Structures are given as C-alpha cells and as structure tokens.
C-alpha cells in the first residue's frame, strides 16, 4: 500500500477523523470520474461517490491492507455502480450534460463548439458500451491503472482485461467513425 | 521473432495505452513497420484512446465544497455513540412494536373471554388495563370492547353490551 495512504489509515484507526477527510480529498475526483463514466450523469455519480465514502468509513477500520487502498476504493465503486445500473436495468444510459472538458478550452467559439460536440459523441459512444467494458476503459484511460490492477478490481484475468479493452476501443472507434468524428 | 497480425494486434491495446513493457515493444513495432493494415488499425486505436483521454469527465464548478458538507453531515450520523444510534433505530420501529403489543393483548383478551370458568375479578381486570396504552387502543380500536367482554363474560346470555361497559 502507498506509504501516505498507510499513514492516513493508521491515523484514522487511532480516531483522527481528519485523516479520513484527507483520504476523501485525495480520492474523490478519481472515484467520481469512474462513477460518472459508469453511470452517465452527474447526479447519480455524485450520489455513488458519497455512498462509496460512507461505505469506506464503515469498513476502513477492518481494511487489511493486502491490496492498495485505491484498488479497494475502485472495486467498491465499480460494484456499487454495477448494482445501480442493474437497478436502473433497461433505462438507456443517456450521454450526460457535462460541458467542461479538456478539449473545450479553445478561445475560438467555433473550435469550442466543435470540441463540445466531439465530447458529446465521445460520451455517447462510451455510454453505449456494456458496463464492465466502460469500467475497464475508464480505469485504463482516465485512471492510468496497469492491466494487472484493473484485473484485480474487476475480478477477472489480465488477459480478459486486455481482450476487453481491445474490443472496447474498436467499438468506440467504429461508433465515433459512424458519427463522422475523425480519429 | 516476427509476430503474426493477430499477435501484434493482441498487444496493440497495451502499446496504444502505454503499458507495453519496453522489451515487448520492439517485435510489435517491427511488425507494424512491415504491415500497413495493422499499422492503420493501431493508429486508429491510438487516436481513439487519445480522443477519449482528452474528454475526461469533470465535476461541475463548486461541486466539491457542497459534496464535502453533505458527506460531513452523513458521517456525523455514523459517528453518533452506539447507544444513541440503537435508540434511534428502535424508535423507527416503535410503531411496529405497538401494533405487535396490541395484537398480543387482543389475543390474550380473546383467550380470556373464550376460556371456560368464571369472569375475572376486578383486580385482575385492573392489572390488564394498566398494560393497555393509548397507542394500543388507537392501533386496535376494539381492544377496550374486548376487555369489557372479558369482564362480562360470554356465559351471561342476556347482557346488553355497550362501549365502556354495561
């Protein structure tokens, strides 16, 4: 486990509540980003992020440290989001309304509009992936996790993650191609 | 060792997402240099990955302070002493207990009415009435009447029953 996480975890176990706050601040963005990509909208992602940290608060005292804290938090997030998606069952995952993307920072209005449209198509293409593929793509591309760690989070083999990633990237490329996004 | 197209594409995802170990890169790159089809495929995958990375989701401005306040409120509930949480938990099911107690009292009353033998004495009835709370009679309006019946007894054939006694 990461040394800083270990120190914070120890402090939390001793009863220092501020240590838990520090852990939340450290991981909230990453947890939110994963939940947002898996659930497709800000509101559900915000609720899921809250729930992940509430569960962490209850369970951290018993966390044995065999895996990295981040791996454990991502696993909680993925499982929670899969549950939420299963409850939403047949409701299609709509491409959400996020507007602030790194690609939309150009000063030229036309470029900005084009970047926003591309962002919308990217979100729609990701939303069309099956939930587990969406999780793997997010963990690799946005969280930069190695395949081995993604496999631990998803509870499958490294080979499965690689094969799934390949299939997902191909699918995304085809979906973006179909909408005229040059990749 | 030269790779087949299939082997090269199997490693393509690792190559384009930056996880292919350096010693495994050379054979893949050698294959791509010689195979235009695989080169195009890998280039497209690489561009797709780059595009996706550029469009990472971000929380709306001002979201995190509100998030932390809400989380603090929820954590404050988690931090309550166990005794307080237990009492609150029991409070939530209080109405269920009242209903269950009312039903139990009704069953006891009916049993007393139906059982053979003489009617109860007034002290017996007083002891039972102490156990009947207002909440019980609200949940089970016929409870008073059941106790009256118990007092009167079913064996007296000509009793005219009115609420509150004869």
Short mmCIF file of C-alpha atoms in Angstrom, two decimals:
data_model
loop_
_atom_site.label_atom_id
_atom_site.label_comp_id
_atom_site.label_asym_id
_atom_site.label_seq_id
_atom_site.Cartn_x
_atom_site.Cartn_y
_atom_site.Cartn_z
CA UNK A 1 0.00 0.00 0.00
CA UNK A 2 1.07 3.56 -0.69
CA UNK A 3 3.02 4.97 2.29
CA UNK A 4 0.88 8.10 2.55
CA UNK A 5 -2.33 6.05 2.48
CA UNK A 6 -0.92 3.78 5.16
CA UNK A 7 -0.15 6.74 7.43
CA UNK A 8 -3.61 8.20 6.91
CA UNK A 9 -5.24 4.86 7.51
CA UNK A 10 -3.30 4.37 10.74
CA UNK A 11 -4.27 7.85 11.92
CA UNK A 12 -7.92 7.14 11.09
CA UNK A 13 -7.80 3.92 13.08
CA UNK A 14 -6.44 5.89 16.03
CA UNK A 15 -9.54 8.05 15.82
CA UNK A 16 -8.29 11.05 13.82
CA UNK A 17 -11.28 11.98 11.72
CA UNK A 18 -9.21 14.48 9.72
CA UNK A 19 -7.25 11.55 8.28
CA UNK A 20 -10.41 10.24 6.68
CA UNK A 21 -11.17 13.68 5.25
CA UNK A 22 -7.68 13.72 3.74
CA UNK A 23 -8.34 10.33 2.11
CA UNK A 24 -11.63 11.60 0.70
CA UNK A 25 -9.96 14.68 -0.76
CA UNK A 26 -7.23 12.53 -2.27
CA UNK A 27 -9.55 10.04 -3.99
CA UNK A 28 -12.85 11.85 -4.51
CA UNK A 29 -12.06 13.03 -8.06
CA UNK A 30 -10.97 9.57 -9.19
CA UNK A 31 -13.99 7.87 -7.63
CA UNK A 32 -16.34 10.47 -9.11
CA UNK A 33 -14.78 10.18 -12.59
CA UNK A 34 -15.19 6.42 -12.57
CA UNK A 35 -18.79 6.66 -11.32
CA UNK A 36 -19.59 9.39 -13.85
CA UNK A 37 -18.39 7.29 -16.76
CA UNK A 38 -20.17 4.21 -15.46
CA UNK A 39 -23.48 5.89 -14.63
CA UNK A 40 -23.52 8.53 -17.33
CA UNK A 41 -24.69 11.58 -15.39
CA UNK A 42 -23.53 13.91 -12.65
CA UNK A 43 -26.36 13.35 -10.15
CA UNK A 44 -26.04 9.57 -9.98
CA UNK A 45 -22.25 9.83 -9.96
CA UNK A 46 -22.36 12.32 -7.06
CA UNK A 47 -24.68 10.00 -5.07
CA UNK A 48 -22.48 6.99 -5.81
CA UNK A 49 -19.34 8.89 -4.74
CA UNK A 50 -20.99 9.78 -1.41
CA UNK A 51 -22.02 6.18 -0.91
CA UNK A 52 -18.53 4.87 -1.69
CA UNK A 53 -17.00 7.05 1.03
CA UNK A 54 -19.72 6.21 3.54
CA UNK A 55 -19.01 2.52 2.93
CA UNK A 56 -15.30 3.21 3.19
CA UNK A 57 -15.83 4.98 6.52
CA UNK A 58 -17.65 1.95 7.89
CA UNK A 59 -15.22 -0.61 6.53
CA UNK A 60 -11.81 1.06 6.67
CA UNK A 61 -11.18 0.05 10.26
CA UNK A 62 -11.28 -3.56 9.06
CA UNK A 63 -9.33 -2.94 5.81
CA UNK A 64 -6.46 -5.43 5.92
CA UNK A 65 -4.14 -3.58 3.54
CA UNK A 66 -3.47 -6.59 1.35
CA UNK A 67 -4.43 -4.54 -1.71
CA UNK A 68 -3.81 -0.88 -2.38
CA UNK A 69 -6.40 1.45 -0.89
CA UNK A 70 -7.09 2.90 -4.35
CA UNK A 71 -7.70 -0.59 -5.77
CA UNK A 72 -10.14 -1.30 -2.95
CA UNK A 73 -11.96 2.02 -3.43
CA UNK A 74 -12.27 1.47 -7.19
CA UNK A 75 -13.59 -2.03 -6.60
CA UNK A 76 -16.23 -0.66 -4.22
CA UNK A 77 -17.10 1.99 -6.81
CA UNK A 78 -17.35 -0.47 -9.71
CA UNK A 79 -19.53 -2.89 -7.73
CA UNK A 80 -21.78 -0.10 -6.49
CA UNK A 81 -22.18 1.35 -10.00
CA UNK A 82 -22.89 -2.10 -11.46
CA UNK A 83 -25.60 -2.52 -8.80
CA UNK A 84 -27.07 0.89 -9.58
CA UNK A 85 -27.04 0.12 -13.30
CA UNK A 86 -28.70 -3.24 -12.67
CA UNK A 87 -31.45 -1.48 -10.69
CA UNK A 88 -31.90 1.04 -13.50
CA UNK A 89 -31.99 -2.09 -15.68
CA UNK A 90 -33.43 -1.21 -19.02
CA UNK A 91 -33.15 2.55 -18.76
CA UNK A 92 -30.77 3.56 -21.53
CA UNK A 93 -27.65 5.33 -20.36
CA UNK A 94 -28.02 8.80 -21.78
CA UNK A 95 -24.98 10.82 -22.72
CA UNK A 96 -24.92 13.37 -19.93
CA UNK A 97 -24.80 17.11 -19.99
CA UNK A 98 -21.22 17.73 -18.93
CA UNK A 99 -19.83 20.77 -20.64
CA UNK A 100 -16.40 21.32 -19.17
CA UNK A 101 -13.97 19.06 -20.98
CA UNK A 102 -10.32 19.50 -21.55
CA UNK A 103 -10.97 19.65 -25.27
CA UNK A 104 -13.39 22.53 -24.96
CA UNK A 105 -10.99 25.14 -23.72
CA UNK A 106 -10.19 26.83 -27.03
CA UNK A 107 -10.84 30.52 -27.29
CA UNK A 108 -12.29 30.32 -30.76
CA UNK A 109 -16.04 29.84 -30.48
CA UNK A 110 -16.27 27.56 -33.50
CA UNK A 111 -13.49 25.32 -32.21
CA UNK A 112 -15.12 25.26 -28.82
CA UNK A 113 -18.47 24.25 -30.29
CA UNK A 114 -16.80 21.51 -32.34
CA UNK A 115 -14.90 20.25 -29.30
CA UNK A 116 -18.13 20.22 -27.29
CA UNK A 117 -19.87 18.23 -30.00
CA UNK A 118 -16.97 15.78 -30.13
CA UNK A 119 -17.14 15.46 -26.35
CA UNK A 120 -20.84 14.70 -26.57
CA UNK A 121 -20.22 11.99 -29.17
CA UNK A 122 -17.40 10.50 -27.06
CA UNK A 123 -19.72 10.32 -24.05
CA UNK A 124 -22.44 8.77 -26.15
CA UNK A 125 -20.05 6.17 -27.56
CA UNK A 126 -18.78 5.28 -24.06
CA UNK A 127 -22.35 5.14 -22.75
CA UNK A 128 -23.17 2.54 -25.40
CA UNK A 129 -20.54 0.12 -24.06
CA UNK A 130 -21.55 -2.65 -21.66
CA UNK A 131 -20.96 -1.56 -18.01
CA UNK A 132 -17.89 -3.72 -17.38
CA UNK A 133 -16.22 -2.56 -20.61
CA UNK A 134 -17.00 1.02 -19.62
CA UNK A 135 -15.34 0.45 -16.26
CA UNK A 136 -12.22 -1.06 -17.80
CA UNK A 137 -11.84 1.71 -20.38
CA UNK A 138 -12.24 4.33 -17.67
CA UNK A 139 -9.75 2.69 -15.31
CA UNK A 140 -7.15 2.39 -18.04
CA UNK A 141 -7.56 5.67 -19.91
CA UNK A 142 -8.62 8.06 -17.16
CA UNK A 143 -7.00 6.50 -14.12
CA UNK A 144 -3.95 5.13 -15.88
CA UNK A 145 -4.08 1.87 -13.96
CA UNK A 146 -1.99 -1.09 -15.13
CA UNK A 147 -3.90 -4.06 -16.52
CA UNK A 148 -2.95 -6.21 -13.55
CA UNK A 149 -4.63 -3.79 -11.14
CA UNK A 150 -7.69 -3.45 -13.37
CA UNK A 151 -7.96 -7.23 -13.36
CA UNK A 152 -7.92 -7.24 -9.55
CA UNK A 153 -10.61 -4.56 -9.41
CA UNK A 154 -12.82 -6.30 -11.96
CA UNK A 155 -12.24 -9.77 -10.56
CA UNK A 156 -11.02 -11.30 -13.82
CA UNK A 157 -7.75 -12.24 -15.51
CA UNK A 158 -5.32 -9.77 -17.02
CA UNK A 159 -5.85 -11.43 -20.41
CA UNK A 160 -9.57 -10.77 -20.17
CA UNK A 161 -8.92 -7.11 -19.44
CA UNK A 162 -6.61 -6.77 -22.46
CA UNK A 163 -9.03 -8.52 -24.78
CA UNK A 164 -11.95 -6.47 -23.46
CA UNK A 165 -10.00 -3.23 -23.86
CA UNK A 166 -9.17 -4.09 -27.44
CA UNK A 167 -12.80 -4.88 -28.24
CA UNK A 168 -13.99 -1.73 -26.46
CA UNK A 169 -11.54 0.56 -28.25
CA UNK A 170 -12.52 -0.93 -31.60
CA UNK A 171 -16.20 -0.46 -30.80
CA UNK A 172 -15.60 3.13 -29.73
CA UNK A 173 -13.66 3.88 -32.89
CA UNK A 174 -16.44 2.46 -35.05
CA UNK A 175 -19.10 4.41 -33.14
CA UNK A 176 -17.14 7.64 -33.48
CA UNK A 177 -16.45 6.94 -37.16
CA UNK A 178 -20.15 6.42 -37.74
CA UNK A 179 -20.81 9.91 -36.36
CA UNK A 180 -18.13 11.46 -38.52
CA UNK A 181 -15.61 12.03 -35.74
CA UNK A 182 -12.16 11.73 -37.24
CA UNK A 183 -9.92 9.56 -35.12
CA UNK B 1 10.99 -13.17 -33.59
CA UNK B 2 8.41 -11.85 -36.04
CA UNK B 3 4.82 -11.59 -34.90
CA UNK B 4 1.67 -12.53 -36.78
CA UNK B 5 -1.00 -9.86 -37.33
CA UNK B 6 -3.08 -11.46 -34.60
CA UNK B 7 -0.23 -11.43 -32.08
CA UNK B 8 0.63 -7.84 -32.94
CA UNK B 9 -2.98 -6.70 -32.51
CA UNK B 10 -3.25 -8.57 -29.22
CA UNK B 11 -0.54 -6.29 -27.91
CA UNK B 12 -1.85 -3.20 -29.68
CA UNK B 13 -4.02 -2.08 -26.78
CA UNK B 14 -1.06 -2.17 -24.42
CA UNK B 15 1.01 -0.29 -26.98
CA UNK B 16 -1.53 2.50 -27.51
CA UNK B 17 -2.36 2.86 -23.82
CA UNK B 18 1.28 2.96 -22.86
CA UNK B 19 1.56 -0.22 -20.83
CA UNK B 20 3.61 -2.43 -23.14
CA UNK B 21 6.98 -3.19 -21.47
CA UNK B 22 9.97 -1.85 -23.44
CA UNK B 23 11.31 -5.31 -24.24
CA UNK B 24 7.98 -6.29 -25.78
CA UNK B 25 7.68 -3.15 -27.90
CA UNK B 26 10.38 -3.95 -30.48
CA UNK B 27 8.69 -7.01 -32.10
CA UNK B 28 5.34 -5.17 -32.25
CA UNK B 29 6.90 -2.10 -33.83
CA UNK B 30 8.81 -4.29 -36.30
CA UNK B 31 5.53 -5.92 -37.35
CA UNK B 32 3.81 -2.57 -37.73
CA UNK B 33 6.65 -1.27 -39.88
CA UNK B 34 6.06 -4.13 -42.31
CA UNK B 35 2.24 -4.40 -42.18
CA UNK B 36 0.15 -1.46 -43.38
CA UNK B 37 -3.18 -2.98 -42.29
CA UNK B 38 -2.04 -3.44 -38.69
CA UNK B 39 -0.39 -0.02 -38.75
CA UNK B 40 -3.69 1.62 -39.75
CA UNK B 41 -5.57 -0.36 -37.10
CA UNK B 42 -3.15 0.57 -34.35
CA UNK B 43 -3.05 4.21 -35.44
CA UNK B 44 -6.85 4.37 -35.26
CA UNK B 45 -6.86 2.76 -31.81
CA UNK B 46 -4.21 5.18 -30.63
CA UNK B 47 -6.18 8.16 -31.91
CA UNK B 48 -9.34 6.82 -30.24
CA UNK B 49 -7.57 6.43 -26.90
CA UNK B 50 -6.12 9.94 -27.20
CA UNK B 51 -9.53 11.40 -28.02
CA UNK B 52 -11.13 9.67 -25.07
CA UNK B 53 -8.41 10.92 -22.74
CA UNK B 54 -8.98 14.50 -23.90
CA UNK B 55 -12.62 14.23 -22.87
CA UNK B 56 -12.23 13.13 -19.28
CA UNK B 57 -15.33 13.84 -17.17
CA UNK B 58 -15.02 16.59 -14.59
CA UNK B 59 -17.30 17.68 -11.78
CA UNK B 60 -19.17 20.98 -12.26
CA UNK B 61 -17.61 24.07 -10.66
CA UNK B 62 -18.42 24.46 -6.96
CA UNK B 63 -19.41 20.83 -6.59
CA UNK B 64 -16.75 19.64 -4.13
CA UNK B 65 -17.43 22.03 -1.22
CA UNK B 66 -21.12 21.05 -1.30
CA UNK B 67 -20.13 17.40 -1.59
CA UNK B 68 -17.89 17.62 1.48
CA UNK B 69 -20.59 19.36 3.53
CA UNK B 70 -23.10 16.65 2.66
CA UNK B 71 -20.59 13.90 3.39
CA UNK B 72 -19.77 15.52 6.76
CA UNK B 73 -23.46 15.53 7.68
CA UNK B 74 -23.79 11.86 6.79
CA UNK B 75 -20.59 10.95 8.62
CA UNK B 76 -21.78 12.83 11.71
CA UNK B 77 -24.67 10.37 11.89
CA UNK B 78 -22.20 7.50 11.55
CA UNK B 79 -20.16 8.91 14.43
CA UNK B 80 -23.05 9.00 16.97
CA UNK B 81 -22.45 6.83 20.03
CA UNK B 82 -23.74 3.30 19.63
CA UNK B 83 -26.37 3.79 22.36
CA UNK B 84 -27.90 6.81 20.63
CA UNK B 85 -27.92 5.03 17.27
CA UNK B 86 -29.57 1.99 18.87
CA UNK B 87 -32.27 4.12 20.48
CA UNK B 88 -32.90 5.89 17.15
CA UNK B 89 -33.10 2.57 15.38
CA UNK B 90 -35.58 1.26 17.90
CA UNK B 91 -37.58 4.49 17.62
CA UNK B 92 -38.04 3.84 13.92
CA UNK B 93 -39.70 0.52 14.62
CA UNK B 94 -41.65 1.71 17.69
CA UNK B 95 -44.96 1.71 15.81
CA UNK B 96 -44.39 -1.85 14.75
CA UNK B 97 -43.84 -2.84 18.39
CA UNK B 98 -47.00 -1.02 19.46
CA UNK B 99 -49.05 -2.85 16.85
CA UNK B 100 -47.49 -6.16 17.84
CA UNK B 101 -48.21 -5.47 21.54
CA UNK B 102 -51.82 -4.55 20.71
CA UNK B 103 -52.33 -7.76 18.78
CA UNK B 104 -50.79 -9.76 21.62
CA UNK B 105 -53.12 -8.05 24.13
CA UNK B 106 -56.11 -8.75 21.88
CA UNK B 107 -55.17 -12.40 21.59
CA UNK B 108 -54.75 -12.62 25.37
CA UNK B 109 -58.14 -10.90 25.82
CA UNK B 110 -59.89 -13.25 23.42
CA UNK B 111 -58.33 -16.24 25.11
CA UNK B 112 -59.59 -14.94 28.44
CA UNK B 113 -63.09 -14.44 27.02
CA UNK B 114 -63.28 -17.83 25.37
CA UNK B 115 -61.79 -19.87 28.19
CA UNK B 116 -64.25 -21.71 30.43
CA UNK B 117 -64.67 -20.61 34.00
CA UNK B 118 -65.92 -17.63 35.97
CA UNK B 119 -65.41 -13.99 34.82
CA UNK B 120 -62.26 -12.27 36.15
CA UNK B 121 -62.28 -10.30 39.35
CA UNK B 122 -61.99 -6.51 39.17
CA UNK B 123 -58.35 -6.54 40.41
CA UNK B 124 -57.45 -8.92 37.52
CA UNK B 125 -59.03 -6.55 35.02
CA UNK B 126 -57.28 -3.54 36.52
CA UNK B 127 -53.92 -5.28 36.14
CA UNK B 128 -54.61 -5.87 32.43
CA UNK B 129 -55.86 -2.34 31.80
CA UNK B 130 -52.59 -0.91 33.13
CA UNK B 131 -50.83 -2.70 30.27
CA UNK B 132 -53.08 -1.21 27.59
CA UNK B 133 -51.66 2.05 26.35
CA UNK B 134 -53.41 4.72 24.30
CA UNK B 135 -51.28 3.81 21.33
CA UNK B 136 -52.55 0.23 21.56
CA UNK B 137 -56.19 1.24 21.56
CA UNK B 138 -55.54 3.60 18.64
CA UNK B 139 -53.98 0.77 16.68
CA UNK B 140 -56.68 -1.66 17.73
CA UNK B 141 -59.94 0.22 18.49
CA UNK B 142 -61.81 -2.92 19.57
CA UNK B 143 -59.38 -3.64 22.40
CA UNK B 144 -61.48 -1.82 25.03
CA UNK B 145 -64.54 -3.72 23.91
CA UNK B 146 -62.64 -6.99 24.14
CA UNK B 147 -61.70 -6.21 27.73
CA UNK B 148 -65.31 -5.34 28.51
CA UNK B 149 -66.40 -8.63 27.04
CA UNK B 150 -63.81 -10.35 29.17
CA UNK B 151 -65.16 -8.62 32.25
CA UNK B 152 -68.76 -9.51 31.43
CA UNK B 153 -68.08 -12.99 30.14
CA UNK B 154 -69.71 -14.75 27.23
CA UNK B 155 -71.63 -17.02 29.51
CA UNK B 156 -74.19 -14.39 30.52
CA UNK B 157 -76.77 -14.65 27.71
CA UNK B 158 -78.81 -11.50 28.30
CA UNK B 159 -76.09 -8.93 28.63
CA UNK B 160 -76.59 -5.78 26.52
CA UNK B 161 -73.12 -4.68 25.50
CA UNK B 162 -72.21 -1.03 25.13
CA UNK B 163 -68.78 0.51 24.72
CA UNK B 164 -67.33 1.35 28.11
CA UNK B 165 -69.21 -1.37 29.95
CA UNK B 166 -72.76 -2.28 30.79
#
